Coordinates of C-alpha atoms and ligand atoms in Angstrom, one line a residue:
X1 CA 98.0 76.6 151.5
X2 CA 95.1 76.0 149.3
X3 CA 92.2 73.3 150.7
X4 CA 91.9 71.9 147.1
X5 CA 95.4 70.3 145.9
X6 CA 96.8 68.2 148.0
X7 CA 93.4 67.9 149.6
X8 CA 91.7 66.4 147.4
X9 CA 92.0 62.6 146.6
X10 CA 90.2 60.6 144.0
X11 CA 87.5 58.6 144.9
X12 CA 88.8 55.2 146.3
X13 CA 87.8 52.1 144.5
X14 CA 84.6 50.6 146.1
X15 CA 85.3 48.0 149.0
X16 CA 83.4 45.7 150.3
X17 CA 83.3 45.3 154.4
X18 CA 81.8 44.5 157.1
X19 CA 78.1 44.9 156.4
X20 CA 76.9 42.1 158.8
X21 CA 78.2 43.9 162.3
X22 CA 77.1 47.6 161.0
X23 CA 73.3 46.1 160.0
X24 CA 73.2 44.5 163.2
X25 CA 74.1 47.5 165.1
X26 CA 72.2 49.7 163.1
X27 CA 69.1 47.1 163.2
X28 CA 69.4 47.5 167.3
X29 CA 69.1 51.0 167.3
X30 CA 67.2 52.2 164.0
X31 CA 63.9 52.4 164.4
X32 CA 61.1 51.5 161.3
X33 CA 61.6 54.5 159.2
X34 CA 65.0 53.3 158.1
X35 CA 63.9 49.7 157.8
X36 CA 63.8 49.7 153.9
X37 CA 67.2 51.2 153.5
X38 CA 68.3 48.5 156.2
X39 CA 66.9 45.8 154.5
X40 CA 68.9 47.4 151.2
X41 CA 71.8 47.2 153.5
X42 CA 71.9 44.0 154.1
X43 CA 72.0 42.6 151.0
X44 CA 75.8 41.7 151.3
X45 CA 76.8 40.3 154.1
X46 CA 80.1 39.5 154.0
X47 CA 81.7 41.0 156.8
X48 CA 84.7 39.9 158.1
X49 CA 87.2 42.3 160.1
X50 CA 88.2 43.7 157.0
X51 CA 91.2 44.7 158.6
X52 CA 93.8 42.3 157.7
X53 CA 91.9 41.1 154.3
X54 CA 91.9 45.1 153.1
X55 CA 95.8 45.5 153.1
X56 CA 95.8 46.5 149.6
X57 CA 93.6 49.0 149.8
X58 CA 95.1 50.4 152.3
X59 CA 98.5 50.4 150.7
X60 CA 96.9 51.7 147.6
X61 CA 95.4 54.6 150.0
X62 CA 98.4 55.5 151.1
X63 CA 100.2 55.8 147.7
X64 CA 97.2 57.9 146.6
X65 CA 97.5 61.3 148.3
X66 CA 94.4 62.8 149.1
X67 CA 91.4 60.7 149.6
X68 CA 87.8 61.7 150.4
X69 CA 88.2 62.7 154.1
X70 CA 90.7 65.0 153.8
X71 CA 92.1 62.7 151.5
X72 CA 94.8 64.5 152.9
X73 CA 92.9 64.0 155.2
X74 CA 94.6 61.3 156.1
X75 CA 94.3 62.7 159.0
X76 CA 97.7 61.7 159.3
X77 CA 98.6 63.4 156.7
X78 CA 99.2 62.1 153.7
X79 CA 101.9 61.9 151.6
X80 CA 105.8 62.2 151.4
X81 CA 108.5 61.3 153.6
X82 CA 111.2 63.0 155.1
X83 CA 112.9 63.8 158.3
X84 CA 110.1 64.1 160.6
X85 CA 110.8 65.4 163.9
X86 CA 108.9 65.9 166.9
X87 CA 106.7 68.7 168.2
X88 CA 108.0 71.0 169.5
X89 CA 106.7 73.6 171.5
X90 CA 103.5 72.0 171.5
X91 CA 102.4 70.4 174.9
X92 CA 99.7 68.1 175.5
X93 CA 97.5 70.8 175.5
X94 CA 94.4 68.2 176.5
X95 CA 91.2 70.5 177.2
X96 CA 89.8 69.2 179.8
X97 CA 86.1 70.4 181.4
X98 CA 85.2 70.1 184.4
X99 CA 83.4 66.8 185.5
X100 CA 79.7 66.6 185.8
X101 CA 78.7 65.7 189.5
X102 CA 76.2 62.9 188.0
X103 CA 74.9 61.3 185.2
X104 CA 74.7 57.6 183.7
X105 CA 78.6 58.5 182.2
X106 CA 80.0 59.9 186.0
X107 CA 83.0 58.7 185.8
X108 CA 83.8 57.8 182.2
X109 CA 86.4 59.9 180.4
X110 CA 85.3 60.6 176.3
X111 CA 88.4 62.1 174.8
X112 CA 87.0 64.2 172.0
X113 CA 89.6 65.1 168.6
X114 CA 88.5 67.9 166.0
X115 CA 90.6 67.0 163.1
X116 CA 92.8 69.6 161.9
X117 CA 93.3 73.4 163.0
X118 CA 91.6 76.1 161.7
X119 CA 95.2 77.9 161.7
X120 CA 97.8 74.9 160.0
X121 CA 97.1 76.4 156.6
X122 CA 99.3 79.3 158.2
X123 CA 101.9 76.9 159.5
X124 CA 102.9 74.5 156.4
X125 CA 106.2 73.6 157.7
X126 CA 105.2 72.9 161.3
X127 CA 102.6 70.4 160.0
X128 CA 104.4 69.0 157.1
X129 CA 107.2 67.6 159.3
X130 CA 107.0 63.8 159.4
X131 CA 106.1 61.6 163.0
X132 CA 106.1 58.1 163.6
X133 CA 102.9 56.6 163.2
X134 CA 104.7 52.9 163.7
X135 CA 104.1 51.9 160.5
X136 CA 105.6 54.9 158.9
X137 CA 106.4 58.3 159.4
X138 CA 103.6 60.9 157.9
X139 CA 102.4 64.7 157.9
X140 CA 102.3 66.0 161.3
X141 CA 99.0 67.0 160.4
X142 CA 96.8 68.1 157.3
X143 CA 94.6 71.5 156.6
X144 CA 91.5 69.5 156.1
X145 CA 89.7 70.4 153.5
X146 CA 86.2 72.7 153.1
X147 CA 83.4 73.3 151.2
X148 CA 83.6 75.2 148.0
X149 CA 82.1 78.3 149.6
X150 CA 85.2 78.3 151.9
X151 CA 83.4 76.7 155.5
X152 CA 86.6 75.0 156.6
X153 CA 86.6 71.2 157.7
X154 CA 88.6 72.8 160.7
X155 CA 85.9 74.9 161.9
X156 CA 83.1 72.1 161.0
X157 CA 85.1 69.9 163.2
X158 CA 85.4 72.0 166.3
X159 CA 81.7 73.2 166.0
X160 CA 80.8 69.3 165.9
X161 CA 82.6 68.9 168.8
X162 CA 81.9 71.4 171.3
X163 CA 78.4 70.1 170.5
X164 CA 79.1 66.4 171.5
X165 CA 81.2 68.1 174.5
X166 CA 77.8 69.7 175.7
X167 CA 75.7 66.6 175.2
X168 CA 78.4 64.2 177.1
X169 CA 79.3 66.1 179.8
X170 CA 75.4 67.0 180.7
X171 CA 75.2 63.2 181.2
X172 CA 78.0 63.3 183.3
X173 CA 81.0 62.1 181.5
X174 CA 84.2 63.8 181.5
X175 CA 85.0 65.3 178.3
X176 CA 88.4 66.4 176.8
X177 CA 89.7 67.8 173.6
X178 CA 93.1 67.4 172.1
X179 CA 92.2 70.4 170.8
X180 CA 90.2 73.7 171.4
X181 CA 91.0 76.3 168.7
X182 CA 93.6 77.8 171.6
X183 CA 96.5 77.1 169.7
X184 CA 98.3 78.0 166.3
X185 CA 98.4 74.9 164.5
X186 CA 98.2 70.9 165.2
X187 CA 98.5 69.2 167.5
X188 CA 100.2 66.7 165.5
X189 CA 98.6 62.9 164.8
X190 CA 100.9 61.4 166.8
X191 CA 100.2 63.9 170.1
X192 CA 96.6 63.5 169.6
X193 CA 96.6 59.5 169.9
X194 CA 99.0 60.1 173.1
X195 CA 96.3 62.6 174.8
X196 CA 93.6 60.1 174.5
X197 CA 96.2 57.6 175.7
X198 CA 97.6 59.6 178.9
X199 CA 93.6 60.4 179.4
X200 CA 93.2 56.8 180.0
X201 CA 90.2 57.2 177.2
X202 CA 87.4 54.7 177.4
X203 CA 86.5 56.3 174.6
X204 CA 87.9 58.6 171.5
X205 CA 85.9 59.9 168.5
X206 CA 87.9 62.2 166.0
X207 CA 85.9 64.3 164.3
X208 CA 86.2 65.6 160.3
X209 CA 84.9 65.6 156.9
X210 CA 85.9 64.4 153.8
X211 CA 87.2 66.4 150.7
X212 CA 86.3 64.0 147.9
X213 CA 84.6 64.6 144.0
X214 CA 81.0 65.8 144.2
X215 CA 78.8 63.1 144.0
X216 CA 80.2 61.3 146.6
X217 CA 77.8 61.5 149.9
X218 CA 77.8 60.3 153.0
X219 CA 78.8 59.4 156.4
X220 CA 81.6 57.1 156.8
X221 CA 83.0 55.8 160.2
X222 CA 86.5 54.7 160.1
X223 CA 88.0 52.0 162.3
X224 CA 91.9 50.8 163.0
X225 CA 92.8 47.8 161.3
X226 CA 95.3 45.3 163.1
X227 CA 98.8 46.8 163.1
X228 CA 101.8 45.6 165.4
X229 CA 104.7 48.0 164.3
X230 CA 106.9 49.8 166.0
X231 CA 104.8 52.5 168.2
X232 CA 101.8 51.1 166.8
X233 CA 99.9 47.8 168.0
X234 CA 96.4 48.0 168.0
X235 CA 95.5 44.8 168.4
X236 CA 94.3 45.2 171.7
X237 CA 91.3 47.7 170.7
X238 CA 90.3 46.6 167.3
X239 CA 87.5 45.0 168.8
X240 CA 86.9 47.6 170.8
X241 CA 87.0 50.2 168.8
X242 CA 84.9 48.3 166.5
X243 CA 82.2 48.0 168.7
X244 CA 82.5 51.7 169.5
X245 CA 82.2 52.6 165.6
X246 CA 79.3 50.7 164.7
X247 CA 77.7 52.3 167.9
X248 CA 78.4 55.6 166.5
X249 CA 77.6 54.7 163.0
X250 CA 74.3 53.3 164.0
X251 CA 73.8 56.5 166.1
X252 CA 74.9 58.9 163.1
X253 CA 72.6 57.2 160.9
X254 CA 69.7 57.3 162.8
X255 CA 69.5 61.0 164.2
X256 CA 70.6 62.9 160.8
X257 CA 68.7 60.5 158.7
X258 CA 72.0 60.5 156.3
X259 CA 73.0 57.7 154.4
X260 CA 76.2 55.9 154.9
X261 CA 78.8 56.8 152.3
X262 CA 77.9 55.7 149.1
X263 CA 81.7 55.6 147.7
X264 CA 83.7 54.2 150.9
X265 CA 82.4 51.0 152.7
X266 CA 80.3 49.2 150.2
X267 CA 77.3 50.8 151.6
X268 CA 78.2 49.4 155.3
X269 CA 79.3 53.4 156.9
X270 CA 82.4 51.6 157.9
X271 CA 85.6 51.6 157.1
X272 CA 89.0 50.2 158.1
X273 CA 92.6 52.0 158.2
X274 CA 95.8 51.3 158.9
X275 CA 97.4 54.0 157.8
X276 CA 96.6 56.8 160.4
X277 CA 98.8 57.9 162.8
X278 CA 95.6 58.4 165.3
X279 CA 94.6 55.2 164.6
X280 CA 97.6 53.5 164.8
X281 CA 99.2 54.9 168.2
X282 CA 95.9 54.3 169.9
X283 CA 95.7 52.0 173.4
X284 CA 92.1 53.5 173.9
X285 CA 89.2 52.4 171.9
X286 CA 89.2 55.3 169.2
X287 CA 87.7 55.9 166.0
X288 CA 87.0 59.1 163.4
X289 CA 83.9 59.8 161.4
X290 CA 83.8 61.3 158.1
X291 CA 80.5 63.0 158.9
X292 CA 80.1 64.0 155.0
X293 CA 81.6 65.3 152.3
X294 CA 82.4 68.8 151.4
X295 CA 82.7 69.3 148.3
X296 CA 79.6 68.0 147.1
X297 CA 76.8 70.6 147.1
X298 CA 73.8 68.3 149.1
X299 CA 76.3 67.0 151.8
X300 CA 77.7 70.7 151.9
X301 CA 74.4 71.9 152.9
X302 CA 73.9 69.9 155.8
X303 CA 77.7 70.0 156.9
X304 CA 77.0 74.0 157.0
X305 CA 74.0 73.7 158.9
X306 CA 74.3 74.4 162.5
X307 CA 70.6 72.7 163.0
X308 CA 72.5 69.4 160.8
X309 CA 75.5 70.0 163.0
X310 CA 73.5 69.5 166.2
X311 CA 71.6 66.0 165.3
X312 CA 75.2 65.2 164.3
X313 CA 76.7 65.8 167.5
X314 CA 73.3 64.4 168.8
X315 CA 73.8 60.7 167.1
X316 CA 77.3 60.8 167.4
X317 CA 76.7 61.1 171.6
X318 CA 74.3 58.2 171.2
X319 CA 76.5 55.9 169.9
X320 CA 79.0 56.8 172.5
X321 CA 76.6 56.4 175.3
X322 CA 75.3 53.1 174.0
X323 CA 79.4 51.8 173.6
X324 CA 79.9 53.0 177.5
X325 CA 76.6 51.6 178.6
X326 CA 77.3 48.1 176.8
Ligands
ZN401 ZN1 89.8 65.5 158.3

């Protein structure tokens, strides 16, 4: 299954979010060198929870296969509908370490998700069936996408991740994976929201990448909108999980030094979904991060840069920590 087609999505129209919360959060942890791209940033405010108010665009997304992040991405997958079914043969496999005997975190559980599998390309029919995502029934899960030299999203994410894992778990948190590159394919969107869940979470950062047109560069953090259907209700951590993305936003920002996306989020590094089945089957605060996009040649040099990789993780950690500190 090629990374490009159904990878790849158009770039989405521009939107205009919450810039108020993210300059504030970012103001509280950025320190002076950023202070002229904050004061840039701040120009709109306009804010507002962006959730309910960005419907369209969300319903717009979905129609759209493929948008930056995986477009396909989607983590959820993306597009079509059929029969979906469940997983099968797939347990829970939740990676957990072993728990740190101190630290400020002793105690708190970080649930950590590398999007995608470095082995679904070789399992198209195992991640194209359709779950229930509440709202809808999507992809059990997407290839991700990869930079035009061929670095998959897949092996950015878990290389991100084991990172973070190591940072976390030497403050003392305990830290699991829904995944650990053990396993053929998936685990689906749906199983990855219910590991998190059944973790008791306080809190769960997805890791990927986007797959959008060159040009497009940036971080983008993505939180879930309000959505009460079927499975899905997430209106018990949107403010949560808000608070825990404009931590890691500001985090992200600060340590890599990277701009917020300058095609998703008006500018803000934050945007709002309701159309991912991680997302939207959530109970734990949770959010993803779009640490850049792969197919354009600058962001593609820092996503394959294991010294880029590592402030990455670094940021990322800090904005977990702050969210768990309060
Ligand atoms: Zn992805």
């Amino acid at each position: 299954m090629s990374y490009v087609g159904p990878d790849f999505e158009p770039p989405r129209p521009p939107r205009h979010p919450l810039r108020g919360p993210l300059t504030v959060a970012v103001a509280a942890l950025v320190p002076g060198a950023l202070v002229g791209w904050l004061v840039w940033q701040a120009v709109g405010d306009d804010d507002g929870d962006g959730s309910a108010a960005r419907a369209p665009a969300s319903a717009s997304r979905s129609a759209s296969p493929g948008t930056p992040d995986d477009g396909k991405e989607r983590p959820d997958g993306g597009t079509g509908q059929s029969g979906g079914g469940e997983e099968p043969g797939t347990s829970p496999s939740a990676t957990a370490s072993a728990p740190a005997a101190s630290g400020p975190l002793k105690g708190r559980v970080v649930v950590v998700d590398p999007g995608h599998n470095p082995g679904n390309f070789r399992h198209p029919s195992d991640i194209n069936r359709k779950v229930d995502i509440g709202t809808n029934r999507k992809e059990c899960d997407t290839t991700g996408t990869a930079t035009n030299s061929g670095y998959t999203e897949a092996e950015f994410t878990l290389d991100v991740s084991r990172r973070l894992r190591t940072i976390l778990e030497k403050q003392g948190a305990t830290v699991k994976f829904t995944q650990d590159g053990g396993r053929a394919w998936g685990p689906c969107v749906d199983e990855r929201a219910e590991i998190g869940n059944k973790a008791g979470a306080d809190a769960v950062v997805s890791i990927h990448a986007d797959g959008s047109a060159a040009g497009n560069r940036g971080f983008h953090v993505i939180l879930p909108g309000v959505v009460h259907s079927g499975a899905a209700d997430t209106r018990p951590i949107v403010a949560s999980s808000r608070a825990l993305g404009e931590r890691v936003a500001g985090g992200f920002l600060r340590t890599t030094g990277t701009p917020p996306s300058n095609y998703i989020g008006g500018g803000t590094g934050i945007d709002v979904r309701k159309d991912l089945g991680g997302l939207n089957l959530s109970t734990v605060p949770k959010v993803f991060i779009e640490c850049g996009n792969m197919r354009d040649s600058k962001d593609s040099a820092q996503l394959t840069s294991g010294a880029w990789r590592q402030k990455a993780a670094q940021g990322i950690s800090e904005g977990i920590v702050s969210f768990l500190r309060g």
